[in-house]
Short mmCIF file of C-alpha atoms in Angstrom, two decimals:
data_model
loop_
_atom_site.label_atom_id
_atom_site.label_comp_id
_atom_site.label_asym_id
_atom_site.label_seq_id
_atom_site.Cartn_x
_atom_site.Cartn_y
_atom_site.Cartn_z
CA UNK A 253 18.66 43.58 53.69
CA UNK A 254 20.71 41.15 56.07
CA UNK A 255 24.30 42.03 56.96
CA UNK A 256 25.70 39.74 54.39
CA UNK A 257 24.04 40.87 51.69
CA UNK A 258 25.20 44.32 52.46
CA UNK A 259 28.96 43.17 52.27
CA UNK A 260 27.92 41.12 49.20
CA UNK A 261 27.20 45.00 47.52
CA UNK A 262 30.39 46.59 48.55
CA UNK A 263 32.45 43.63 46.80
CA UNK A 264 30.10 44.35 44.05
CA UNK A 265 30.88 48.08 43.99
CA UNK A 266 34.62 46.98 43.95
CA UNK A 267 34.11 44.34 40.67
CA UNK A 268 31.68 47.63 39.14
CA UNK A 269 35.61 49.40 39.60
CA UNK A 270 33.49 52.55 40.33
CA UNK A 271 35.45 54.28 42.91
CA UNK A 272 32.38 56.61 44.10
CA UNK A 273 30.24 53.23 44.19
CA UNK A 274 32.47 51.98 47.01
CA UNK A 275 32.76 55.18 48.67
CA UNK A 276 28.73 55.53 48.59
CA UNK A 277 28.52 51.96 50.46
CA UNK A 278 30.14 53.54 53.70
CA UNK A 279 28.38 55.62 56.55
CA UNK A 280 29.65 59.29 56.36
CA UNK A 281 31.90 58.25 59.12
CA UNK A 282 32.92 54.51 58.12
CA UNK A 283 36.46 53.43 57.55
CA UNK A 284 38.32 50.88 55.57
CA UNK A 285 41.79 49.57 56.03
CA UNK A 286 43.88 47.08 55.09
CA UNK A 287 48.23 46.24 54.89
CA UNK A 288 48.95 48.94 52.25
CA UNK A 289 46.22 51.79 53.09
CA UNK A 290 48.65 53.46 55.24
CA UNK A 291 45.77 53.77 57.76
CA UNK A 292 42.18 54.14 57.93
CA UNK A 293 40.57 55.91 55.19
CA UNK A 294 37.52 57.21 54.55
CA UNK A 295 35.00 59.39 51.83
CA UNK A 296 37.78 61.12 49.38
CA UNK A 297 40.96 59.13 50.69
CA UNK A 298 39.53 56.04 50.43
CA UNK A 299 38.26 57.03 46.81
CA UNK A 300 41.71 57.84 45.91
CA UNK A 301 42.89 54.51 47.13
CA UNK A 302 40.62 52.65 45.06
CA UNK A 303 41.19 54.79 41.66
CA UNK A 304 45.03 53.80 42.64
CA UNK A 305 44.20 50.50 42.78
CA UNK A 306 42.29 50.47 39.23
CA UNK A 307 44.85 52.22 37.64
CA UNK A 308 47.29 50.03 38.59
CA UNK A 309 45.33 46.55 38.02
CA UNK A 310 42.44 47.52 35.36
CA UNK A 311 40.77 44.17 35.36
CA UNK A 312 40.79 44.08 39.25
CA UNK A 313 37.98 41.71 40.68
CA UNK A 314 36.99 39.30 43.96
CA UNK A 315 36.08 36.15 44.24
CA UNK A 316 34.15 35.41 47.17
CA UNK A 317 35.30 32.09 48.67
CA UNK A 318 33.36 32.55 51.82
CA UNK A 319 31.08 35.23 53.60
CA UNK A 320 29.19 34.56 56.96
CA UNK A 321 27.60 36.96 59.73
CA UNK A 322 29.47 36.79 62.31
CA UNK A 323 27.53 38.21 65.15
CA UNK A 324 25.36 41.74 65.39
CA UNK A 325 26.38 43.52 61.76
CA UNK A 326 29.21 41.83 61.83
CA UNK A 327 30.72 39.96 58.43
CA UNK A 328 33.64 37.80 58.15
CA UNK A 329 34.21 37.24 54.13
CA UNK A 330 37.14 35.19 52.68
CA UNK A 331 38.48 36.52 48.67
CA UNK A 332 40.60 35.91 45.89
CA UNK A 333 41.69 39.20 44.53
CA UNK A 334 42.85 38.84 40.83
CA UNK A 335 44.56 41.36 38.48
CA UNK A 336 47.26 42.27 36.15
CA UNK A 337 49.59 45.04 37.09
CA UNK A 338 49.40 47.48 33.72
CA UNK A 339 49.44 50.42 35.81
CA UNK A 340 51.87 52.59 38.30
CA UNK A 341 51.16 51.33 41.46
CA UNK A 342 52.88 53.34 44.57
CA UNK A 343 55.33 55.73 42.71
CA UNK A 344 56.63 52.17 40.81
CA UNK A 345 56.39 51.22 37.06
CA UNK A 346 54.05 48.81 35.92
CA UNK A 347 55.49 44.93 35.98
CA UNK A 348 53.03 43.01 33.89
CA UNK A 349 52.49 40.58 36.36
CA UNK A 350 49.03 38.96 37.09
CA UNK A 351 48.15 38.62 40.70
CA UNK A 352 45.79 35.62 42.61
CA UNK A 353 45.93 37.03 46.08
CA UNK A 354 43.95 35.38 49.02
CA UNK A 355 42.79 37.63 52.09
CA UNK A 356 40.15 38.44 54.26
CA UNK A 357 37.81 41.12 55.20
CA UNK A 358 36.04 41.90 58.45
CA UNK A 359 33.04 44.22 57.78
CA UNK A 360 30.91 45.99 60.21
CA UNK A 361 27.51 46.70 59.11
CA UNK A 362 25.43 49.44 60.22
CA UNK A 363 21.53 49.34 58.50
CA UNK A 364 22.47 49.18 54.79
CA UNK A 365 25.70 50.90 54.90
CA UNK A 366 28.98 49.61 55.99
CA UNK A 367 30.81 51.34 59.17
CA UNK A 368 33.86 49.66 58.52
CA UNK A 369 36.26 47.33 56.43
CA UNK A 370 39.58 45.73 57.93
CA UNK A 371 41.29 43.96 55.39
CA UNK A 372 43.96 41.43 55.82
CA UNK A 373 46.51 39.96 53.04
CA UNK A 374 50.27 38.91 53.38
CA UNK A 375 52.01 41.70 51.85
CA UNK A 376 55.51 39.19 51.05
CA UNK A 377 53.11 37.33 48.85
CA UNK A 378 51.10 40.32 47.21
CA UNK A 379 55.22 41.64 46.26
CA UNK A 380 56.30 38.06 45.28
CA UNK A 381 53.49 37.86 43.05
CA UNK A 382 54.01 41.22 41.23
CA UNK A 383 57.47 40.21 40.55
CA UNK A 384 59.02 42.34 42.92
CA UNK A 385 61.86 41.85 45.82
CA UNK A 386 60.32 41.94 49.16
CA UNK A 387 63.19 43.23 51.68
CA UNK A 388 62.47 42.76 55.17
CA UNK A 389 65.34 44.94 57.00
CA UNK A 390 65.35 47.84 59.91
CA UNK A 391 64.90 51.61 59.41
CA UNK A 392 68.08 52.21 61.07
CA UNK A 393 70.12 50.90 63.83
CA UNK A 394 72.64 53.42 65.12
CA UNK A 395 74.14 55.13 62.63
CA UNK A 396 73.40 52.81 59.84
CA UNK A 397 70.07 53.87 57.44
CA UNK A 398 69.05 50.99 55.44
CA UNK A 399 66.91 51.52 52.08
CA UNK A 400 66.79 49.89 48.55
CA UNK A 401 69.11 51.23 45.42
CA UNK A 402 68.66 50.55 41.63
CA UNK A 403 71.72 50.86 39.00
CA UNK A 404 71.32 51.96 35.22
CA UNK A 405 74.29 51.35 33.01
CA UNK A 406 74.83 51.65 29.36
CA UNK A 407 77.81 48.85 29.65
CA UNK A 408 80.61 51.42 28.38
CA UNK A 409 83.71 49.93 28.99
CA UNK A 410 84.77 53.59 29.71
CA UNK A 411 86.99 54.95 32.62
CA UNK A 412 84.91 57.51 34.34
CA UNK A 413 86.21 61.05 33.81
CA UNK A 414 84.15 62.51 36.48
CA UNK A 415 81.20 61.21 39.35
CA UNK A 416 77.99 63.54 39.52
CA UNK A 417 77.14 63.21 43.57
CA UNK A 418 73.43 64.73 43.79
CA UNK A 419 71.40 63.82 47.35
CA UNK A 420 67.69 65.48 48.47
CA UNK A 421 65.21 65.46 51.56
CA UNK A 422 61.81 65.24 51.48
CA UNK A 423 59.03 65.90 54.30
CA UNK A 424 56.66 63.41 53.43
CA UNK A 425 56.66 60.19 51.99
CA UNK A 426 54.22 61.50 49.15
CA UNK A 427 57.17 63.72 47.79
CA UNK A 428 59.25 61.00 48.15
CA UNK A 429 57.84 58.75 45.96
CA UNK A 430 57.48 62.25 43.52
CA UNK A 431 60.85 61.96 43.75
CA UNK A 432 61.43 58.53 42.76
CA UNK A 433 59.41 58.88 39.48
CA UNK A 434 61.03 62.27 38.82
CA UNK A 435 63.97 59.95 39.10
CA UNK A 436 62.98 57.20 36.70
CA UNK A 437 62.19 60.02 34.01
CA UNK A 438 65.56 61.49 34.28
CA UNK A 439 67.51 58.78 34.53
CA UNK A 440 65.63 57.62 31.08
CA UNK A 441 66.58 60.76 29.66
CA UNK A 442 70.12 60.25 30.82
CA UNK A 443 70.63 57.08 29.51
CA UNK A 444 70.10 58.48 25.93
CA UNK A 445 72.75 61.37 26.55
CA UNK A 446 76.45 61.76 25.16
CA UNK A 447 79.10 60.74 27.84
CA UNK A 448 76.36 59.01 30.17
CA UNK A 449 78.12 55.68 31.93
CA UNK A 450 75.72 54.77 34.08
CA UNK A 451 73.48 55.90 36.99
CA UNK A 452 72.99 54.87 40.77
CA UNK A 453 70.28 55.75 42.89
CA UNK A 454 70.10 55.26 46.62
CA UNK A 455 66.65 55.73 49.03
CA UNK A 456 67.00 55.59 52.85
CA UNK A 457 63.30 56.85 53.74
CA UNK A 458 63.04 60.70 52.76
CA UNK A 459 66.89 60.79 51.87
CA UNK A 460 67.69 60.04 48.39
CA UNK A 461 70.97 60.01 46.54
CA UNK A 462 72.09 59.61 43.70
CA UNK A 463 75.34 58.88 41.53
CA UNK A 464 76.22 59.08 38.42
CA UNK A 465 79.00 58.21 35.96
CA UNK A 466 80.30 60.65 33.26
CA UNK A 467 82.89 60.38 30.22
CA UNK A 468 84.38 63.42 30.82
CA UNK A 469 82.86 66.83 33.56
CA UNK A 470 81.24 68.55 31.16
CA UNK A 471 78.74 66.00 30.24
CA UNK A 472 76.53 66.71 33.17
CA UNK A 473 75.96 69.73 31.94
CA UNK A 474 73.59 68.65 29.23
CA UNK A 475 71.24 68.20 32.57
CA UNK A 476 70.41 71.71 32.42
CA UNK A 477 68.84 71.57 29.23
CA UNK A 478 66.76 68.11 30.03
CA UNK A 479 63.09 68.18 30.03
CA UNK A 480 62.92 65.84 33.04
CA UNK A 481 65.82 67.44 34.93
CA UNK A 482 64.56 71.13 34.49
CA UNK A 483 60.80 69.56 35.68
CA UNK A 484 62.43 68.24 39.11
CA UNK A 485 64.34 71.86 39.32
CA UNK A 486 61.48 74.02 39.05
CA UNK A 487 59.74 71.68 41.58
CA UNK A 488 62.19 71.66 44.59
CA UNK A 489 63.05 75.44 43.58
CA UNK A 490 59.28 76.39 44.03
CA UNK A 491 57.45 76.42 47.21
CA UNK A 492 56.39 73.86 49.28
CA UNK A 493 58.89 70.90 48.17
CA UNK A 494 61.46 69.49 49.96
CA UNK A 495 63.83 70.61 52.90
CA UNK A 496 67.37 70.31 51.30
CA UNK A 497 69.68 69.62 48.73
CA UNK A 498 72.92 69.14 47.15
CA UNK A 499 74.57 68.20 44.21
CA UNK A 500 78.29 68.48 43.09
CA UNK A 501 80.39 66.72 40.40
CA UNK A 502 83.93 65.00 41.53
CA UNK A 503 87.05 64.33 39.04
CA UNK A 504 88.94 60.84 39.57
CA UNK A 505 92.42 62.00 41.48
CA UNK A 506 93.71 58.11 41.29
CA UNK A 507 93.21 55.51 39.38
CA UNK A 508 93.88 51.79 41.13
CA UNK A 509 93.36 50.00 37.76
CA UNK A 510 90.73 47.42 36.96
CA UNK A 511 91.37 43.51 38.34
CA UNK A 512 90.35 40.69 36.58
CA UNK A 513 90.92 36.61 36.85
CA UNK A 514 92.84 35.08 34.78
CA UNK A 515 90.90 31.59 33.80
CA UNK A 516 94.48 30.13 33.15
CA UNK A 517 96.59 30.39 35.96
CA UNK A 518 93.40 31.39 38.58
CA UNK A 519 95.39 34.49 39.39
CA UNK A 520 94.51 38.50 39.41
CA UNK A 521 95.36 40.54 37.26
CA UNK A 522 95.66 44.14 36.55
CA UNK A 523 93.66 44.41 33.18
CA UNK A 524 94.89 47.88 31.84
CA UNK A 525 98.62 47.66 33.31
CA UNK A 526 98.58 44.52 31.36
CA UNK A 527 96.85 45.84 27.95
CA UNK A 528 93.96 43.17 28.72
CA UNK A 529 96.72 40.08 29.53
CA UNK A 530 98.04 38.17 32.57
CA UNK A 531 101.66 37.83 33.32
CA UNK A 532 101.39 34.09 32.93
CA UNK A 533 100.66 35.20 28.89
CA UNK A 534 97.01 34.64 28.67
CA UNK A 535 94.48 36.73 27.40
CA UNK A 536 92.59 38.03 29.80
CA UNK A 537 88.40 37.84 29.79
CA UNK A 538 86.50 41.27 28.85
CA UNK A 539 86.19 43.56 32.17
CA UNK A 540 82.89 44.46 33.29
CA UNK A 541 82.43 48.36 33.05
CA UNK A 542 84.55 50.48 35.17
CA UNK A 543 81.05 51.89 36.95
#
């Protein structure tokens, strides 16, 4: 069996979506690697990686495009890799998206086994593809820390009565993307409660805040008796989870009112001072919520 046709049966193992079969195709000391494996992997990693990868795209497959030998056990093979995203993929929700991503392998084969994969694919188009914002910004540059945030409202046109501030830090990046699904659950859960406004959360690497909107101060209460919520508690309150935490609820001590333009006479105006009209006499357009 020639070099190619070894490379030919570890694409095979990965259309089979057996993750043992692709595992099995490696020396007991080959690697693979590619953009998003964090690194090289090998025997029970890089089965884990692959079962991630068919949970998240069920129907994953490759289409060869190309696949020579490139010198002693070496293989340089072209792919289309096609799938639709049903599946959590990286801590994220499933988008629905279907994906036709080009990339390339380099394989090194050692008798009928493979020592090692390095694959290559533009990550900006794999994102695109899934539907997803791909932000391209620094870690941290002084004392700024950069990360992503995602808002949850229920549109009440409610002043907020009090601001839930809750922040935690992680060690690892595992824990926090735990965190960030913990997150998603809750803030579902939230969503559905009595005096719930709406819900901010923040994530600058292992930091991760978030900020949240009440009717009135007692409403965050009900967070004590949430499913979700009493999960994440148990979690960071048992061993081995996180480093630190805080969380504290603030009341409003001033209110600067709401401004809105007026379509009329192109001028602001203060919505509520107003009882939802301008001073030149016309009504005023709905406000967006307060939070």
């Amino acid at each position: 069996m020639d070099s190619v046709e070894v490379a030919q049966r570890y694409f095979d193992a990965w259309n089979s979506r057996v993750a043992k079969a692709i595992v099995a195709i490696f020396t007991d000391s080959g690697t693979y690697s590619d953009p998003v494996s964090g690194g090289p992997l090998s025997g029970q990693a890089l089965e884990e990686h692959a079962q991630g990868l068919f949970g998240a795209f069920p129907d994953l497959s490759f289409d060869i495009v190309s696949s020579a030998a490139t010198g002693d056990g070496a293989v340089a093979a072209q792919w289309l890799m096609k799938g639709t995203n049903t599946g959590s993929f990286r801590g994220g929700p499933p988008t629905g998206q279907s994906i036709e991503l080009p990339g390339a392998d380099f394989i090194i084969v050692e008798g009928d086994k493979i020592q090692s994969v390095q694959g290559y694919f533009d990550q900006r188009t794999f994102v695109e593809q899934l539907g997803l914002q791909a932000i391209v910004q620094p870690y941290a540059i002084g004392p700024f820390t950069f990360g992503v945030s995602v808002r949850a409202t229920t549109g009440k046109l409610i002043k907020p009565g009090a601001i839930s501030l809750t922040w935690i830090e992680v060690d690892t990046d595992e824990q926090a993307e735990e965190v960030r699904a913990r997150g998603r659950q809750i803030t579902q859960e939230m969503l559905q409660m009595e005096g719930h406004i709406s819900t901010t959360t923040m994530v600058f690497g292992r930091r991760l805040h978030t900020t949240t909107a009440w009717e009135n101060p007692e409403a965050p209460t009900q967070l004590l008796k949430s499913g979700a919520h009493k999960d994440a508690m148990d979690r960071f309150f048992g061993p081995g989870f996180a480093s630190s935490a805080s969380t504290m609820v603030w009341l409003p001590g001033r209110f600067n009112g709401m401004w809105v333009r007026c379509p009329s006479c192109d001028q602001m105006a203060e919505y509520d001072q107003g009882e939802g009209k301008c001073r030149c006499g016309s009504i005023l357009p709905e406000h967006p919520p307060y939070w």
